[in-house]
mmCIF file of C-alpha atoms in Angstrom:
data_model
loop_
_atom_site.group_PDB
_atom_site.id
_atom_site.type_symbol
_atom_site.label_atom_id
_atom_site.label_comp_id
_atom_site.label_asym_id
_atom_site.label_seq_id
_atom_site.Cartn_x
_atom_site.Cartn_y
_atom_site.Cartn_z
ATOM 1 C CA UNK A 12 21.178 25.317 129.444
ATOM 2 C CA UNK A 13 18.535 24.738 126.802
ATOM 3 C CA UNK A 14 19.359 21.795 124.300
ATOM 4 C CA UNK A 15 18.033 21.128 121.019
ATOM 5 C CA UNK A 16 16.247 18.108 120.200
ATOM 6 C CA UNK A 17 18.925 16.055 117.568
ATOM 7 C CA UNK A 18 22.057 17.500 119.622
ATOM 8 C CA UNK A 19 24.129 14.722 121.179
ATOM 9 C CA UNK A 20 26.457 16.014 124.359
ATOM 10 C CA UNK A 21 29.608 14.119 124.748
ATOM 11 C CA UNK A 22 29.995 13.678 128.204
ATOM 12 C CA UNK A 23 33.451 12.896 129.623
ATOM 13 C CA UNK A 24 33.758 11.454 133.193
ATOM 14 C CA UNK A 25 34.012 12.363 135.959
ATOM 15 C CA UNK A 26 30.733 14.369 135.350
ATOM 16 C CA UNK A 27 27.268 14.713 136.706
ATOM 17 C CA UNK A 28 24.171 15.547 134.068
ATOM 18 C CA UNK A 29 20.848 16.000 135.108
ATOM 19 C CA UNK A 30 18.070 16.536 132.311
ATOM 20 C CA UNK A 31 14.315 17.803 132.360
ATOM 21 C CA UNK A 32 13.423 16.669 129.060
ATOM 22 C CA UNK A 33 13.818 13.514 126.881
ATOM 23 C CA UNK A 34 17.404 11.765 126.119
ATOM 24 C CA UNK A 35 19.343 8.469 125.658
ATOM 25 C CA UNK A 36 22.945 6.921 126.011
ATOM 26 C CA UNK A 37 22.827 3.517 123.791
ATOM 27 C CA UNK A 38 18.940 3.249 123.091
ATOM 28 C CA UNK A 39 18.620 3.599 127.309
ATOM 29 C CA UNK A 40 16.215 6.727 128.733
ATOM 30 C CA UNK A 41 18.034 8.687 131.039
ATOM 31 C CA UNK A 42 17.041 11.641 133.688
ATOM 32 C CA UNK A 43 19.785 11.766 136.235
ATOM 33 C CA UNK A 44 23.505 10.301 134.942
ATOM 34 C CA UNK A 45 26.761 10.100 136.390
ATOM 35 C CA UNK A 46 29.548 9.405 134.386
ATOM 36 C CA UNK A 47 32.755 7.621 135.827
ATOM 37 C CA UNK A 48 36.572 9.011 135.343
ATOM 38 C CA UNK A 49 38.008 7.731 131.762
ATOM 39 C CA UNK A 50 34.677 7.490 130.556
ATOM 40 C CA UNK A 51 32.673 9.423 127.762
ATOM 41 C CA UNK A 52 28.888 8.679 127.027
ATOM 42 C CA UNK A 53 26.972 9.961 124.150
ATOM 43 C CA UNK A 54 23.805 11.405 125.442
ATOM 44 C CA UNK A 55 21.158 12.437 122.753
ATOM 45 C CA UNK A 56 18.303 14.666 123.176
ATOM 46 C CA UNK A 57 15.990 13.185 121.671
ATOM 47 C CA UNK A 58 13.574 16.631 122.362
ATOM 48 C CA UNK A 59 14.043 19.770 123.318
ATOM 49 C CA UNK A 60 15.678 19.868 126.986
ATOM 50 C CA UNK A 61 17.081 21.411 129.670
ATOM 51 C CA UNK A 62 20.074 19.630 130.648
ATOM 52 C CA UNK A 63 22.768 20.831 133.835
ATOM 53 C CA UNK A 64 26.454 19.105 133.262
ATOM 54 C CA UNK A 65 28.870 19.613 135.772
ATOM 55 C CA UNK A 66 32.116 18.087 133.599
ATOM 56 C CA UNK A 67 33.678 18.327 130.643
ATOM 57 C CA UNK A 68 31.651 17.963 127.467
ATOM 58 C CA UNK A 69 31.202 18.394 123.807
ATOM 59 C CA UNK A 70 27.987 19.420 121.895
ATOM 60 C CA UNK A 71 27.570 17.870 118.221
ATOM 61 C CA UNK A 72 25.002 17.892 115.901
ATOM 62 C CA UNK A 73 23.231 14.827 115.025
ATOM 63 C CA UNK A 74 23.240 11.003 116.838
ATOM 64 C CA UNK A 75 26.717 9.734 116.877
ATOM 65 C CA UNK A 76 25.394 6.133 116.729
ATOM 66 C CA UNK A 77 26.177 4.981 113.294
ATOM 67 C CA UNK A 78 22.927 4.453 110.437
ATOM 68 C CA UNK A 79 24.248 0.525 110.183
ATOM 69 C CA UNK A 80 23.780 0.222 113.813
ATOM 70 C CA UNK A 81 20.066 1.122 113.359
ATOM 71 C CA UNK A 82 20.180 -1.148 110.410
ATOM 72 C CA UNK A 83 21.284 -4.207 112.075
ATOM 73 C CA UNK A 84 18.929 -4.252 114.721
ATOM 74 C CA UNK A 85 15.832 -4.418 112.221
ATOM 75 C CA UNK A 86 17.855 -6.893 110.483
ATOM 76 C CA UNK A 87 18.074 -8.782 113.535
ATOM 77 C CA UNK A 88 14.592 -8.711 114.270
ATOM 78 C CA UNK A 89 13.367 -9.313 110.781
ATOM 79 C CA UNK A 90 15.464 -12.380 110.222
ATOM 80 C CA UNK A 91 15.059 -13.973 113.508
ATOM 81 C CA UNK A 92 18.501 -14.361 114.394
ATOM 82 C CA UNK A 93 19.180 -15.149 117.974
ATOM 83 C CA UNK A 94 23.167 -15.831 118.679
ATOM 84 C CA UNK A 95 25.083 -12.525 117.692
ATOM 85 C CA UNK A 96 28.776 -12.739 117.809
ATOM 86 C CA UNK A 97 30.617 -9.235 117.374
ATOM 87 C CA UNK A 98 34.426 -9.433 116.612
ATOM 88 C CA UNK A 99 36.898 -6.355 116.183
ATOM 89 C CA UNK A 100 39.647 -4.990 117.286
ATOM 90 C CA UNK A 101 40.259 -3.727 121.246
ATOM 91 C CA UNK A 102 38.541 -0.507 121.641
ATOM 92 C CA UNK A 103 36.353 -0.704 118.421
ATOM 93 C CA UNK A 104 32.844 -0.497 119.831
ATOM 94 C CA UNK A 105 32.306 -4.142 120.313
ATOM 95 C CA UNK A 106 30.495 -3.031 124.089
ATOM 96 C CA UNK A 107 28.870 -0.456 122.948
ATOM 97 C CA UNK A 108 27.537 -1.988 120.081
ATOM 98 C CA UNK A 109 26.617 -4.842 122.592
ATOM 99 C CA UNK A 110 24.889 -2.394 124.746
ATOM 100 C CA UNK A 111 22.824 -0.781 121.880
ATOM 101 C CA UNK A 112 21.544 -4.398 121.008
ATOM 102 C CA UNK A 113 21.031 -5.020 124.321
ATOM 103 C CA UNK A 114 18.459 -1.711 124.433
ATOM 104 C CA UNK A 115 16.979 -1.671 121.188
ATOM 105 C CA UNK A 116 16.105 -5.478 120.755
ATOM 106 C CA UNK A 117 12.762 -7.143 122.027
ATOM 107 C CA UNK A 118 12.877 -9.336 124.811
ATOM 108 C CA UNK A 119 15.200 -10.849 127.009
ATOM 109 C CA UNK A 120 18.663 -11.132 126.086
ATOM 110 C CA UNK A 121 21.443 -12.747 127.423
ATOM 111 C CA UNK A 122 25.127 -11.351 127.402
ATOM 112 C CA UNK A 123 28.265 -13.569 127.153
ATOM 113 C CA UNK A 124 31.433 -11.587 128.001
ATOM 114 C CA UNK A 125 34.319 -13.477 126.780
ATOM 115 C CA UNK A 126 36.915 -10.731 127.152
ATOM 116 C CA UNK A 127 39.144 -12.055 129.642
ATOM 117 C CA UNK A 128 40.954 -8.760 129.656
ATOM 118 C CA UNK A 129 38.655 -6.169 129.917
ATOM 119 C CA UNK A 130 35.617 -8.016 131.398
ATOM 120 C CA UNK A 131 32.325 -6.169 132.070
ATOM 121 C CA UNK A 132 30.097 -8.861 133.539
ATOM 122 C CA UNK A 133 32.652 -10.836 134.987
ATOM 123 C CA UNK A 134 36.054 -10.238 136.558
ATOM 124 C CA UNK A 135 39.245 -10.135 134.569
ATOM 125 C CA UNK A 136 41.016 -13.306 134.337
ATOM 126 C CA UNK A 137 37.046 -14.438 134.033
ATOM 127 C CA UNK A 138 34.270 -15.762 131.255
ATOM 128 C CA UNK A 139 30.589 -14.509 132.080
ATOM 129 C CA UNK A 140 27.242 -14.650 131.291
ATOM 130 C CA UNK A 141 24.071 -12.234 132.508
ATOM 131 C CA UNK A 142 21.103 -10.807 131.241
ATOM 132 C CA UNK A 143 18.762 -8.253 130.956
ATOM 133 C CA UNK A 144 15.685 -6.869 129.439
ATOM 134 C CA UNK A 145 17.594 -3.515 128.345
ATOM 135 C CA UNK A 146 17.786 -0.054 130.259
ATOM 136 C CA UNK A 147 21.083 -0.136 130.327
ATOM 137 C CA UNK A 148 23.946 2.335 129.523
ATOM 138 C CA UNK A 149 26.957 -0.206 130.275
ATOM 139 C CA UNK A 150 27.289 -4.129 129.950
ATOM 140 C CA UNK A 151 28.678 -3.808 133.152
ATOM 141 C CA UNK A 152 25.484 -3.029 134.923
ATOM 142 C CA UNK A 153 24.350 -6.718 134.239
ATOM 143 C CA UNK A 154 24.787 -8.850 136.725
ATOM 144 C CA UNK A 155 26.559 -12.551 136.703
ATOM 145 C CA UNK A 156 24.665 -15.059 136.564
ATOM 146 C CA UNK A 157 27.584 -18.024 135.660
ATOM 147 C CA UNK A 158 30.796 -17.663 133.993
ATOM 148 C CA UNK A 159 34.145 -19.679 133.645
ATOM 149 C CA UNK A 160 37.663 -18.382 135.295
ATOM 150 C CA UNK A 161 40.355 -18.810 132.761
ATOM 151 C CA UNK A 162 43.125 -17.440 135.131
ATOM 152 C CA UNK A 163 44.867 -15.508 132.449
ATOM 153 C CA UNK A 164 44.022 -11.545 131.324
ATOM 154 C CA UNK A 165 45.297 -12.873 127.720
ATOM 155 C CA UNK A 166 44.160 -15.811 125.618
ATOM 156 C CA UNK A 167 47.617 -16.079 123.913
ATOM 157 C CA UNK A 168 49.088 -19.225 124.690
ATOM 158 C CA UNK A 169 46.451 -20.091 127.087
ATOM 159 C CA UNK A 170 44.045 -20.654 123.465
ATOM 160 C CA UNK A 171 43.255 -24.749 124.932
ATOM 161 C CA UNK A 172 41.758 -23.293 128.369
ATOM 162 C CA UNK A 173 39.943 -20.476 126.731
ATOM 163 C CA UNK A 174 38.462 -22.716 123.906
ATOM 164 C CA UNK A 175 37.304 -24.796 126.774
ATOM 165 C CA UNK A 176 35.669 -21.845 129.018
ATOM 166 C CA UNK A 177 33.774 -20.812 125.488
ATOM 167 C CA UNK A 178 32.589 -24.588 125.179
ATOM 168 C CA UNK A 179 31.424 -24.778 129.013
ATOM 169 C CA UNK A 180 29.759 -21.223 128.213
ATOM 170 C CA UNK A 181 27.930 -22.665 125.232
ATOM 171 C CA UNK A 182 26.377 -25.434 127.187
ATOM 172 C CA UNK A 183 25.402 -23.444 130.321
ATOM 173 C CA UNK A 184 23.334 -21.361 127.552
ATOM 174 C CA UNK A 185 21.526 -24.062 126.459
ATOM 175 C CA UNK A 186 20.013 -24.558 130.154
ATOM 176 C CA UNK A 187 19.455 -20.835 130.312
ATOM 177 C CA UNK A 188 18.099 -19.294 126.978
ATOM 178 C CA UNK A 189 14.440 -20.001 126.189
ATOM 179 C CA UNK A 190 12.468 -19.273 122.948
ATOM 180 C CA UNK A 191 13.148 -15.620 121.263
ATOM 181 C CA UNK A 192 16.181 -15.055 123.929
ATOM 182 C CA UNK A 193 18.599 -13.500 122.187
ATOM 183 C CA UNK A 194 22.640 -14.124 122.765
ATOM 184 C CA UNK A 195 24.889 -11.174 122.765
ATOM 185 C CA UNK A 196 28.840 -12.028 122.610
ATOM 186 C CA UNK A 197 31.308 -9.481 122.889
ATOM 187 C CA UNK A 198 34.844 -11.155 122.441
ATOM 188 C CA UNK A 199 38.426 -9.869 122.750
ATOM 189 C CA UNK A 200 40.271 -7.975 120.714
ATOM 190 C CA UNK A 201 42.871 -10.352 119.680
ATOM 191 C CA UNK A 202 42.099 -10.471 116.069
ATOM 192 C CA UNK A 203 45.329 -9.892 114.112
ATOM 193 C CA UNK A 204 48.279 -12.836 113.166
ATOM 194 C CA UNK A 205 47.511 -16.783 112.219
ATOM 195 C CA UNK A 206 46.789 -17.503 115.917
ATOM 196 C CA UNK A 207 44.378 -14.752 116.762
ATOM 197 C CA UNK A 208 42.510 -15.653 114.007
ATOM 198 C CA UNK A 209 42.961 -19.190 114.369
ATOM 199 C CA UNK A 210 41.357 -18.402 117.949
ATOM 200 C CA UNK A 211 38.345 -16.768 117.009
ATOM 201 C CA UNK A 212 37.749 -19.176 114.063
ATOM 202 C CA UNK A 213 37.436 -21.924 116.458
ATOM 203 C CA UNK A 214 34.895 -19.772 118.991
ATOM 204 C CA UNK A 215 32.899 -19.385 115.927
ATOM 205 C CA UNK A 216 33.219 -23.195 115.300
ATOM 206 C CA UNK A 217 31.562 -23.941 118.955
ATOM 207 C CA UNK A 218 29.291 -21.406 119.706
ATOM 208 C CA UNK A 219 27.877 -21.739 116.189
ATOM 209 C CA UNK A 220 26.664 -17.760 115.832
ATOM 210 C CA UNK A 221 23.740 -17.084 113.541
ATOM 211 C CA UNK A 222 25.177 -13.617 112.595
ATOM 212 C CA UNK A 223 28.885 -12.402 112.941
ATOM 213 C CA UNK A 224 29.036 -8.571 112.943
ATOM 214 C CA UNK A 225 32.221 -7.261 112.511
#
């Protein structure tokens, strides 16, 4: 089928796309894409295409990636800043968001994945750090390079041993980033009540972020 340029197909998985044009999931260039079960990727066509999708999808005018995403990453750039720490609620956008960043800034970044529960770089129960220079459509195409295993899916009532995987991740950083690097870190959603909150407070305290994008 022929696409216009400014369409974005929501593709849920399982689903195969293949596209003889120009289009992007998360700031990443695509051609060929598969999309796993449970899954649904945004693909904009950024010209017009001719795209095949063998799947379920959805057709909608426009990008679906929010203006203030845009926004933030010339924000970033402009101002330097080179530890981002993204907090929000479980299935809020955090990865995606940390994808997009991921993609669209310059350079080499580094991605800390400090959701225990649903970890992309690491395993669950697990702390992890990677990077990449973008080109990717998932967090969990970048590969661990260190981590720390908590031993828990949850930080509540394990808060001392998580507290101390984010401090060991904080120092392995220092050996690792160089120069413009920039720090990605995508958290857990345990944001709401005096602990949760008390939690991320203190991860804020030790990894000392220069921007916190909630």
């Amino acid at each position: 089928m022929r696409v216009e340029a400014g369409t974005t197909l929501l593709v849920e998985g399982k689903a195969e796309v293949r596209i003889q044009g120009k289009a992007e999931v998360f700031g990443c260039p695509i051609e060929n894409l598969t999309v796993s079960e449970g899954k649904i990727l945004p693909i904009y066509i950024l010209e017009d295409s001719d795209v095949d999708v063998e799947g379920s999808y959805i057709a909608v005018r426009g990008s679906t990636i929010p203006e203030s995403w845009n926004k933030l990453v010339k924000k970033i750039e402009k101002e330097e800043y080179s530890k981002i720490f993204l907090f929000g609620d479980t299935d809020s956008g955090k990865s995606s968001l940390a994808t997009y960043l991921a993609n669209k800034l310059e350079g080499r970044k580094w991605l800390v994945d400090l959701d225990i529960g649903q970890s992309d770089i690491a395993h669950p129960c697990a702390m992890g750090i990677g990077v990449t220079e973008g080109g990717i459509i998932s967090i969990s195409e970048v590969g661990m390079i260190d981590g720390f295993f908590v031993g828990t899916i949850t930080p509540t009532g394990r808060e001392a041993r998580c507290l101390r995987g984010v401090a060991s991740i904080t120092a392995k950083l220092e050996g690792l980033a160089r120069g413009k690097d920039k720090i990605i870190i995508d958290t857990t959603g345990w944001i709401k009540g005096k602990r949760a909150r008390e939690y991320k407070l203190a991860k804020i305290e030790i990894l000392k972020p220069d921007i916190i994008i909630c």
